[in-house]
Coordinates of C-alpha atoms and ligand atoms in Angstrom, one line a residue:
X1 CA 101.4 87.1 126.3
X2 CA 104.5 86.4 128.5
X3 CA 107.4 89.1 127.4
X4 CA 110.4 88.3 127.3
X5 CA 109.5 84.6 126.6
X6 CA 113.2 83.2 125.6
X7 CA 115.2 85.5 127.8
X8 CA 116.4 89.0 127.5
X9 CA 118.9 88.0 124.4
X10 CA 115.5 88.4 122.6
X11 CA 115.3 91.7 123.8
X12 CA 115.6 94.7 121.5
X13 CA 118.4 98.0 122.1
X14 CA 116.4 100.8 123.8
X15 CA 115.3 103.2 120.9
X16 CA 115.2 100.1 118.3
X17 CA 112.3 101.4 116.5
X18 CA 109.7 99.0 114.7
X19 CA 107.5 100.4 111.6
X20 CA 105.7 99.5 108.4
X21 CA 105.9 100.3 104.8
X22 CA 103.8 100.6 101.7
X23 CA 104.5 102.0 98.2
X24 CA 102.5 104.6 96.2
X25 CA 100.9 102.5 93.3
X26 CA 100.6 99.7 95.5
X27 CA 98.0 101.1 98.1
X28 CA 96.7 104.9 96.7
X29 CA 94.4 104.0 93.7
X30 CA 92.8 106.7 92.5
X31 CA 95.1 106.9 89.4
X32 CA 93.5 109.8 87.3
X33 CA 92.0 111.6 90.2
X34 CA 92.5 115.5 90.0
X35 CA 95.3 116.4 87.7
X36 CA 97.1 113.2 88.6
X37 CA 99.4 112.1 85.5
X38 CA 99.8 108.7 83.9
X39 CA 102.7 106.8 86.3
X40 CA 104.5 103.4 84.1
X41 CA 102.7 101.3 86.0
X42 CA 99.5 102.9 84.7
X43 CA 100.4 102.4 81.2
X44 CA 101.3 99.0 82.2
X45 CA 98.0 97.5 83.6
X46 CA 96.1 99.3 80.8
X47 CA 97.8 98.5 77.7
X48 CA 99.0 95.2 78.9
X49 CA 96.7 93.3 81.6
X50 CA 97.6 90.3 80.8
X51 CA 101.3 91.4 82.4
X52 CA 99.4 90.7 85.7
X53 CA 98.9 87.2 87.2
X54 CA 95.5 87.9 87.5
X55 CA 94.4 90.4 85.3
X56 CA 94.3 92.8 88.7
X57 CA 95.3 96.5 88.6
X58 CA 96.5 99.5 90.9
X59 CA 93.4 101.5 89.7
X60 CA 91.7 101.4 93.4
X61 CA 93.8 98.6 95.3
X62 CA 93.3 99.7 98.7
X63 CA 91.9 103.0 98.1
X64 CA 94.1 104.5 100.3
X65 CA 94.4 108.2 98.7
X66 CA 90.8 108.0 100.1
X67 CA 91.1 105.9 103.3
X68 CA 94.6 107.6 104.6
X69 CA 92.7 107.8 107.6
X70 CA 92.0 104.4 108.2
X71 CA 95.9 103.8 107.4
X72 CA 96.8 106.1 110.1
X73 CA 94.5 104.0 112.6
X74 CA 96.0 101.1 111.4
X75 CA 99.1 102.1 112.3
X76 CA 98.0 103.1 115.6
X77 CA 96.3 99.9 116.5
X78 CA 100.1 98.0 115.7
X79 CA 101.5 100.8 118.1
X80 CA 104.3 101.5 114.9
X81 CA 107.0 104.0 115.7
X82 CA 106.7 104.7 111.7
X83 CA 105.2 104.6 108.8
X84 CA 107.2 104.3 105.4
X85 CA 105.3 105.3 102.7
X86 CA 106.1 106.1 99.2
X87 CA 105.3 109.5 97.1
X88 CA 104.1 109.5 93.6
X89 CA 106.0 111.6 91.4
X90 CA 103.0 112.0 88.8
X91 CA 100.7 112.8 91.4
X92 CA 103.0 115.6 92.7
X93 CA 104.2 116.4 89.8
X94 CA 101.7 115.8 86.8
X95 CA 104.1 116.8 83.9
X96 CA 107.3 114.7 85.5
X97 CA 108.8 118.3 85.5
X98 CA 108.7 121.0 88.0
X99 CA 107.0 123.5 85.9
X100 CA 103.9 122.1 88.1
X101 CA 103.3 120.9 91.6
X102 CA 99.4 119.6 92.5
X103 CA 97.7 121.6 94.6
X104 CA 95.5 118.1 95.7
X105 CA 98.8 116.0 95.3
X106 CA 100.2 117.9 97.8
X107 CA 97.0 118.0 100.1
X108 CA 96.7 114.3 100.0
X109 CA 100.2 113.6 101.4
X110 CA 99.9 116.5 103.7
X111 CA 97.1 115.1 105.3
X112 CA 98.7 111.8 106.1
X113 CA 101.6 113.2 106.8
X114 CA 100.6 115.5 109.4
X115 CA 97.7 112.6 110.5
X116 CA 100.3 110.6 111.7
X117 CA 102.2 112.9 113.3
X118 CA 99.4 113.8 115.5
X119 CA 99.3 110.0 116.7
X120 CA 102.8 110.6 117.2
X121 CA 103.9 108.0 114.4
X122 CA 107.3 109.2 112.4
X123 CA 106.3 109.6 108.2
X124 CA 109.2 107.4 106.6
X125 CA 109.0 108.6 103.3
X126 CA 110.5 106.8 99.9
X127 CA 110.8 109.6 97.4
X128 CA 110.5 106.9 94.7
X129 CA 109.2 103.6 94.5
X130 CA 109.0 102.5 91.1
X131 CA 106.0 104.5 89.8
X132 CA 107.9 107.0 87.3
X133 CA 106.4 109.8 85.0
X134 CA 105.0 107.7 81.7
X135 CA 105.8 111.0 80.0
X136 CA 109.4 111.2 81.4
X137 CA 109.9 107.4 80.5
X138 CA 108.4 108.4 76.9
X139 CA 112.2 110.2 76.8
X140 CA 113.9 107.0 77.4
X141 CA 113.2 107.0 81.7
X142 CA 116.4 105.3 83.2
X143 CA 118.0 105.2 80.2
X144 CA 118.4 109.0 79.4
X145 CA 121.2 110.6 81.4
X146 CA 118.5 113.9 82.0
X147 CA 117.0 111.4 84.2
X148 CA 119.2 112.7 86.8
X149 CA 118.7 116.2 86.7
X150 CA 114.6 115.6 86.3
X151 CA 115.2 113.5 90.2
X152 CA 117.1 116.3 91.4
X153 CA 114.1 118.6 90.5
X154 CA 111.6 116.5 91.8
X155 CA 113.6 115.8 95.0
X156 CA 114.3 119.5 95.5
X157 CA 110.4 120.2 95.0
X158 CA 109.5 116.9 97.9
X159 CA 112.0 118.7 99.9
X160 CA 110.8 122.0 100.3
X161 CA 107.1 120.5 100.9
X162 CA 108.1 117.9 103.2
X163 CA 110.8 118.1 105.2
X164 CA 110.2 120.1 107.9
X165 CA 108.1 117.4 109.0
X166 CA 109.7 114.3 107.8
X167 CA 112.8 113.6 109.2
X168 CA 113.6 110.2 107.3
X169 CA 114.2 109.9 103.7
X170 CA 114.7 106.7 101.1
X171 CA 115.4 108.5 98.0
X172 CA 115.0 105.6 95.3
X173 CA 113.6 102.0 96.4
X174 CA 115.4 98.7 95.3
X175 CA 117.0 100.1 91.9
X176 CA 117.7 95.9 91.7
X177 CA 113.6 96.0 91.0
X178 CA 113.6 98.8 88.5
X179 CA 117.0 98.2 87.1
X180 CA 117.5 94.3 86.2
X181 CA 113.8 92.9 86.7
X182 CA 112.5 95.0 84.2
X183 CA 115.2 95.0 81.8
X184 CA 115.5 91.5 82.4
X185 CA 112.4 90.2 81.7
X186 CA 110.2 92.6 79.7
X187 CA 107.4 91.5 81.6
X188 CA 107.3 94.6 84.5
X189 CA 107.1 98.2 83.7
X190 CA 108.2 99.5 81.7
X191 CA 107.6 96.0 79.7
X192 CA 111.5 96.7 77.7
X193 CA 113.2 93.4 77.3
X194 CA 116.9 94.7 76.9
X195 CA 119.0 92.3 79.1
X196 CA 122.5 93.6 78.0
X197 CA 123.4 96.9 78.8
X198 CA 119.9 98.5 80.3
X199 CA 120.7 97.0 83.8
X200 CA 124.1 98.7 84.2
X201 CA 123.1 102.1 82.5
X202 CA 120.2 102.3 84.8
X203 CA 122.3 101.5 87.8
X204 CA 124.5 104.3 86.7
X205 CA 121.7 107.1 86.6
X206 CA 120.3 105.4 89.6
X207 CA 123.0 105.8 92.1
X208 CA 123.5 109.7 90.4
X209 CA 120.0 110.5 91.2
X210 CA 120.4 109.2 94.2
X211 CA 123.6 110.9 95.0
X212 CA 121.9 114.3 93.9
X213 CA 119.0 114.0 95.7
X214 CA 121.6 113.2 98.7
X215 CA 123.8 116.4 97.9
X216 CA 120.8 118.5 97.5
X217 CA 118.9 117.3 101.0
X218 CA 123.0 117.6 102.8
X219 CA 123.5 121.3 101.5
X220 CA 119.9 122.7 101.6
X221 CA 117.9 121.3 104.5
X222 CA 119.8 119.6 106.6
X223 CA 121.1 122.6 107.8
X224 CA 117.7 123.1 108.9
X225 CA 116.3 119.6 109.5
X226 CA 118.9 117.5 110.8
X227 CA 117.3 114.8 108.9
X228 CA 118.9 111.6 107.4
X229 CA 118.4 110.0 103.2
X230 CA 119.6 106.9 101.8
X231 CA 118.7 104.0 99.4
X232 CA 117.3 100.9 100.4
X233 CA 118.8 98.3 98.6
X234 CA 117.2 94.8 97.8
X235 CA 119.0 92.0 99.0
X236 CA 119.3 88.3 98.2
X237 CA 121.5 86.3 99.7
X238 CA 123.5 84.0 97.5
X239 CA 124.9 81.0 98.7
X240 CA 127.6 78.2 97.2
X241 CA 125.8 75.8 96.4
X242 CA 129.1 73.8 97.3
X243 CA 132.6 75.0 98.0
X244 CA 133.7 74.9 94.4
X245 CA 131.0 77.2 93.7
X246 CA 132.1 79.8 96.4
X247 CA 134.2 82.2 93.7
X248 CA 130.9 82.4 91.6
X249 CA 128.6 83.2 94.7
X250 CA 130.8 86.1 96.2
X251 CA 130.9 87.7 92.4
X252 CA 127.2 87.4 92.3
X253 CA 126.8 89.2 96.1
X254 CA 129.3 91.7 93.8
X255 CA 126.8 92.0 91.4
X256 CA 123.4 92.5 93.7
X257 CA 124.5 94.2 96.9
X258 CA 128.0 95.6 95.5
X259 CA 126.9 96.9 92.8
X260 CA 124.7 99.2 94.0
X261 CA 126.4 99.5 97.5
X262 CA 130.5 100.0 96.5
X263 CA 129.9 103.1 95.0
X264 CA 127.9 105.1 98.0
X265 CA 129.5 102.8 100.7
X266 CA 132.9 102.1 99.9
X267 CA 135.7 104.0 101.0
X268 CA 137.0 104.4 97.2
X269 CA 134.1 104.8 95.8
X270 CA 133.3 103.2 92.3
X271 CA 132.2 99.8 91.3
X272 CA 133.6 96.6 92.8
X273 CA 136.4 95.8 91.4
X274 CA 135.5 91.9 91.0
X275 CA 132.6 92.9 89.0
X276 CA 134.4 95.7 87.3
X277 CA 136.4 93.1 85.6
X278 CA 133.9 90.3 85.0
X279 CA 131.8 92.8 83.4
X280 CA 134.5 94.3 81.1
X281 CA 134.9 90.4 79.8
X282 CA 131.5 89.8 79.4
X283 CA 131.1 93.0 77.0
X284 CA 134.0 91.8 74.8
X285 CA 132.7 88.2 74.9
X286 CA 129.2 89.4 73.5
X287 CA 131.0 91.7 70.7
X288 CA 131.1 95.1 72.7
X289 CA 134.5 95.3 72.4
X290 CA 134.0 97.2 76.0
X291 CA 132.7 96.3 79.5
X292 CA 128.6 96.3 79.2
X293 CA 129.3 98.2 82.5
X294 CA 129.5 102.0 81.7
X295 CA 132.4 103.6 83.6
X296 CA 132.3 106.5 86.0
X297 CA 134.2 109.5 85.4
X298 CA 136.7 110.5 88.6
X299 CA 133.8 113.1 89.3
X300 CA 131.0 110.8 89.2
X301 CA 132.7 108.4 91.2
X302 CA 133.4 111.3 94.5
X303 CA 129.7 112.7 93.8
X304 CA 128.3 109.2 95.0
X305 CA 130.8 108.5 97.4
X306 CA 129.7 108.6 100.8
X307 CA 126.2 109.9 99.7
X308 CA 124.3 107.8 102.9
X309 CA 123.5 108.5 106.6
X310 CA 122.0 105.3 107.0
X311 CA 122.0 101.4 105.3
X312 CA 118.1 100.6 104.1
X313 CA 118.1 97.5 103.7
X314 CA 115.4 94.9 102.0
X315 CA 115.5 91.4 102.8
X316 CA 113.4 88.7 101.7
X317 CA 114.8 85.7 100.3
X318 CA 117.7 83.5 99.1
X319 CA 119.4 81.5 96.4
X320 CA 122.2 78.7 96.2
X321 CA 124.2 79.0 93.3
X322 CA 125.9 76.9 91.1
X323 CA 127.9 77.0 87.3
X324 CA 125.4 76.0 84.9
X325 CA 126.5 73.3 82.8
X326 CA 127.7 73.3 78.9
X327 CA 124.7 74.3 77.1
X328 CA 121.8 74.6 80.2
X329 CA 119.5 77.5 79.5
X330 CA 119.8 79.8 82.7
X331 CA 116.7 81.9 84.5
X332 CA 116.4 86.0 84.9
X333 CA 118.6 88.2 86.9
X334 CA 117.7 88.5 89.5
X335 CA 115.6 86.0 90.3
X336 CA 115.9 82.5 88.5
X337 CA 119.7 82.6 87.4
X338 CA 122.5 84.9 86.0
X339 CA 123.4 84.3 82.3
X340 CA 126.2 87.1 82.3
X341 CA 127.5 85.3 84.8
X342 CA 127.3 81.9 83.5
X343 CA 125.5 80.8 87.2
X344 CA 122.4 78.6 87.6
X345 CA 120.3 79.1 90.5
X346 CA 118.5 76.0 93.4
X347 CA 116.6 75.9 95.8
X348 CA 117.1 73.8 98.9
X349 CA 114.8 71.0 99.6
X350 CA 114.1 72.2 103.3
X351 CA 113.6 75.6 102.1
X352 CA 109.6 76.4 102.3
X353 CA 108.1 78.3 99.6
X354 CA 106.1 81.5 99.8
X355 CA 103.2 82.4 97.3
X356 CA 104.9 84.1 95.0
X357 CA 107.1 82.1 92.9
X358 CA 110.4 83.5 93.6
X359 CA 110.1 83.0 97.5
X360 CA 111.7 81.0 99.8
X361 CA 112.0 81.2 103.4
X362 CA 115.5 81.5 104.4
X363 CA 116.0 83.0 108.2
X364 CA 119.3 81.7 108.3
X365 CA 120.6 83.6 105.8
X366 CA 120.2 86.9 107.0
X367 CA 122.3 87.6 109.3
X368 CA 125.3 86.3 107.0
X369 CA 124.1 89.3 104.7
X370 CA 123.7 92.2 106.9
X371 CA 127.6 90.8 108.1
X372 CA 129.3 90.6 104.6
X373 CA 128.0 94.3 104.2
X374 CA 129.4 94.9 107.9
X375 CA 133.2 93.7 106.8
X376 CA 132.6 95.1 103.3
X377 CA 131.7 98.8 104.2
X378 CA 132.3 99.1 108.0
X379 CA 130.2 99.7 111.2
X380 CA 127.3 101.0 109.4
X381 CA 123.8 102.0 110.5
X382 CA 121.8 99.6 109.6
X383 CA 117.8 100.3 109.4
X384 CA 115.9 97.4 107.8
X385 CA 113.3 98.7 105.1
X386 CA 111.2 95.6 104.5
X387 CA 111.0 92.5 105.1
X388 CA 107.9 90.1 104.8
X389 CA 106.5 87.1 103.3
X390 CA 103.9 86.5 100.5
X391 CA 101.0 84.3 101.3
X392 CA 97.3 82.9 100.2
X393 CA 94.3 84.5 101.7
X394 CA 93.4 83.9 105.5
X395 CA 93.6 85.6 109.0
X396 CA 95.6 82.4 110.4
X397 CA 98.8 83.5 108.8
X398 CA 100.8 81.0 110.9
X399 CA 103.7 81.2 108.4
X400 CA 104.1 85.0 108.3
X401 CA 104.0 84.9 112.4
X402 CA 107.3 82.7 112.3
X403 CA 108.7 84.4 109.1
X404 CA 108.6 87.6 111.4
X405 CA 110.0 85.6 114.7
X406 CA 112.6 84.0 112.7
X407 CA 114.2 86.5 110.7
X408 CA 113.5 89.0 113.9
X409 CA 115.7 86.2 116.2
X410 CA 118.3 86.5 113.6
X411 CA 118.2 90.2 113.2
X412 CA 118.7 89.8 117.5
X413 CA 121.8 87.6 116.9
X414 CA 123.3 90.0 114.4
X415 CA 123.1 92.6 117.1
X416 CA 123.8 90.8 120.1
X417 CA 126.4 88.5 119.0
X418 CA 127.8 90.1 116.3
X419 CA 128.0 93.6 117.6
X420 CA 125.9 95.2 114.7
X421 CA 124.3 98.2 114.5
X422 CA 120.6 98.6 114.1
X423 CA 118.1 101.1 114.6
X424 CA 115.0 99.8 113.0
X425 CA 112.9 96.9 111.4
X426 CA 110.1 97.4 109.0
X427 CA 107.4 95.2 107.8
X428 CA 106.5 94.4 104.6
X429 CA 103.4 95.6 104.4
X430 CA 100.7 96.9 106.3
X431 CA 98.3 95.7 104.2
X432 CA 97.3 93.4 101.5
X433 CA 97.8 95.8 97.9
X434 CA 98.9 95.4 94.3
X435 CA 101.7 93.3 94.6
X436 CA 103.3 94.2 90.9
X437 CA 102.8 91.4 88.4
X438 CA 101.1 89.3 91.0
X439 CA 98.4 91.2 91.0
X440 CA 95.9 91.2 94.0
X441 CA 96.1 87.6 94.7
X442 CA 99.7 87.7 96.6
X443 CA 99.2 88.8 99.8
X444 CA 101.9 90.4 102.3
X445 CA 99.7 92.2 104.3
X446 CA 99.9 92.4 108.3
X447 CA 96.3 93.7 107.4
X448 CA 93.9 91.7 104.8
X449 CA 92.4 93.9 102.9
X450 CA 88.8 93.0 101.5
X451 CA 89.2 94.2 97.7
X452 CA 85.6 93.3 97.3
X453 CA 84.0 95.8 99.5
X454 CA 83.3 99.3 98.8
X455 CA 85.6 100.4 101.8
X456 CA 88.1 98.0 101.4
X457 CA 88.0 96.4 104.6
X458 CA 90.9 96.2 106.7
X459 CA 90.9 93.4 109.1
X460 CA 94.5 92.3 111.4
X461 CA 95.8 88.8 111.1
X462 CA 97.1 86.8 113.6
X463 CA 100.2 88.1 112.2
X464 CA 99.7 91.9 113.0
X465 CA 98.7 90.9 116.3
X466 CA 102.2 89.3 117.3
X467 CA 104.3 92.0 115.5
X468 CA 101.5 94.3 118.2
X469 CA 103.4 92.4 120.7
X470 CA 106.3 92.0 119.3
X471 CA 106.5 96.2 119.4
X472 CA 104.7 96.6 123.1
X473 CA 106.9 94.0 124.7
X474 CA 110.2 95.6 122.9
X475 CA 110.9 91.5 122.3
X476 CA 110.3 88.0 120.6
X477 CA 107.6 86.9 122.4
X478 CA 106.1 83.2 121.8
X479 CA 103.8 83.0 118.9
X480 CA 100.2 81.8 119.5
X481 CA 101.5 78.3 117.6
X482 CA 104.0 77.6 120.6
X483 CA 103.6 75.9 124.5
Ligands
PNW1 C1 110.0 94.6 97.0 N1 114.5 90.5 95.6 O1 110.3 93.9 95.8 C2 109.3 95.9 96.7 O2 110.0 97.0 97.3 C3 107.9 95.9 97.1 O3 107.2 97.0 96.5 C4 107.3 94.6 96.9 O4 105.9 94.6 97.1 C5 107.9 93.6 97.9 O5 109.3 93.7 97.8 C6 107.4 92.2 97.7 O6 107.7 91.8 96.4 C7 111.3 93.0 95.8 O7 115.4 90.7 94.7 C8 112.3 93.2 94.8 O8 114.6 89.5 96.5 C9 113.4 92.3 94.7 C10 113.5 91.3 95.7 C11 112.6 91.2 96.7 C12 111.5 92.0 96.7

């Protein structure tokens, strides 16, 4: 492989740091192992398979609470400078409560923790990625206001375990997944189909946990630690679909990135103003008499202020946007329209579609996302949590290879060109796993993973060997596809 292949504008910063990520229920298996408790998603694929694409569960996926080691040699083999992975709160914590901690809960992430250190690879750890307590969601989950104390607990208990070894912290991935998907579909877990209110109550506990967790890590171990927590936020870019439309796209970029950024990023804290309003309309229009968004009190609104020491940011696709017309039925937030915002969502013809059905390829649109966040919130840190595509089966994943080279080549120009700063990319995801209500069949994987085989096999793509030499040349090398 020639380094360097485009010139050294394709080079990365010194100390740019390249990793991989994965998520609890997606990779671990083992669901009822040990004193293990029941996580959503377990209720989810036992009580409802047909929720799943194709019929597939989490039960075993990739058997990774048995084959951490493999992981870690995985990791290895790409040369990764870290690993993000995911706890499980019901395998830590079997009751969803701090009364008890798991003695084999604890082992198990010990083991990988302190495996990869040993190979000199940095444990990136989520606190939570979408697998809560079914017995704390049997009290209402996001939806009770306790919700926040029982995060601060279990973020308190993670600390104290973890972090004099893990340096890196997301506290709660994409709250855009567990607060609007689910409540906007009923089809996810947990399967609640309440597309009014749920979304922006969640958001609310969200960013408290979050901001607790935060406090807590700021006041109690990073005195020791030095380490650094934030969210990682879930972003899709939305574009005009002509200039008439532009009003309606910017609300929208309000409503996905600003919601859940203006109150931890901002320098006044709170919502976003635009979508204050908007929302406060759209409560009296459906008979609230009151904004659907509930407000902050002055309190809540300095607790979450400035609760970040980095912006985690996922990026994987794009919509344009357009007002739907006088009496068109419009698609779920976030991914096939916005009825509280009267917007209908397209797809542009050149765009090229990914396996799942809400992907589509769109390179060009992200650096114009991590730059509206740039003027929006300042000269942030920027560390890029995921970002991958979803394909068939097959080691000649061609279109991952130039998913990776484009969006990195963008990622270059955001840096180079428009002076931004970050510090890391990560990969979504180091292997093929349980890819939600997809099921097995959608595969993200740098690694394919043989779900067939007692040992899960783990074999590299052509895609895990350019991202190899993506990290060892510290650069966009040429693809295998390209003279
Ligand atoms: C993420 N969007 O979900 C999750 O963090 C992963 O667990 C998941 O496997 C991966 O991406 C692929 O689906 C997403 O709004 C949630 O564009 C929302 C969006 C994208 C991905």
């Amino acid at each position: 492989l020639c380094s360097v292949a485009y010139g050294s504008n394709l080079t990365f910063p010194p100390g740019f740091k390249f990793g991989a990520a994965s998520a609890s229920y997606q990779v671990e298996g083992a669901w009822n192992v040990s004193d293990k408790g029941e996580s959503i998603w377990d209720r989810l694929v036992h009580t409802k398979p047909e929720a799943i694409m194709d019929l597939t569960n989490g039960d075993v996926t990739c058997d990774s609470y048995h084959l951490w080691e493999r992981d870690i040699e995985m990791a290895t083999e790409l040369g990764l400078h870290f690993y993000r992975f995911s706890l499980s709160w019901p395998r830590l914590m079997p009751t969803g409560f701090s009364n008890k901690i798991s003695e084999d809960g604890q082992k198990y992430y010990n083991n990988l923790i302190d495996g990869l250190l040993d190979k000199g690879i940095e444990p990136l750890v989520t606190i939570f990625h979408w697998d809560l307590p079914q017995s704390l969601q049997d009290l209402g989950g996001w939806m009770n206001p306790l919700i926040v104390d029982w995060f601060e607990d279990y973020a308190r208990v993670v600390f104290s375990l973890f972090a004099d070894r893990v340096k890196t912290w997301v506290s709660i991935n994409e709250p855009v997944s567990i607060c609007d998907y689910v409540y906007n579909t009923g089809g996810m877990a947990p399967p609640i189909f309440e597309p009014h209110v749920a979304p922006y109550v969640c958001t609310k506990h969200v960013l408290l946990a979050h901001a607790k967790a935060w406090r807590i890590y700021d006041e109690e171990f990073r005195p020791m630690y030095n380490g650094e927590i934030s969210l990682a936020i879930p972003l899709i870019w939305h574009e005009a679909l002509s200039a008439e439309h532009e009003e309606l796209a910017e609300l929208l970029r309000e409503n996905i990135a600003g919601r859940y950024s203006h109150p931890v990023y901002s320098k006044e804290g709170g919502w976003p103003p635009s979508l204050e309003k908007h929302l406060e309309e759209v409560g009296k229009r459906k008979g609230f008499n009151k904004s659907v968004l509930p407000p902050f009190t002055k309190e809540e609104i300095d607790l979450i202020r400035g609760t970040y020491d980095y912006y985690g940011m996922n990026f994987y696709t794009s919509r344009l946007v357009r007002k739907a017309r006088p009496g068109e039925s419009i698609g779920a937030w976030p991914m096939n329209g916005a009825p509280d915002f009267d917007a209908a969502f397209e797809k542009d013809p050149s765009w090229v579609a990914g396996y799942s059905s809400w992907f589509y390829v769109t390179p060009e649109y992200f650096r114009p996302q991590i730059m509206w966040l740039k003027e929006k919130y300042g000269d942030l840190k920027f560390l890029i949590t995921e970002n991958g595509i979803s394909t068939g089966p097959g080691l000649d994943d061609r279109m991952r290879v130039e998913y990776y080279r484009d969006h990195l080549k963008e990622l270059l120009l955001a840096i180079h060109e428009d002076g931004v700063n970050v510090v890391g990319f990560t990969a979504w995801t180091l292997m093929d796993n349980f890819e939600w209500n997809d099921g097995l069949g959608s595969k993200f994987g740098l690694y394919e993973v043989n779900f067939t085989s007692p040992q899960r096999t783990r074999t590299p793509r052509a895609s895990a060997h350019y991202y190899k030499s993506i990290i060892d040349t510290h650069s966009i090398p040429k693809t295998i596809y390209e003279n």
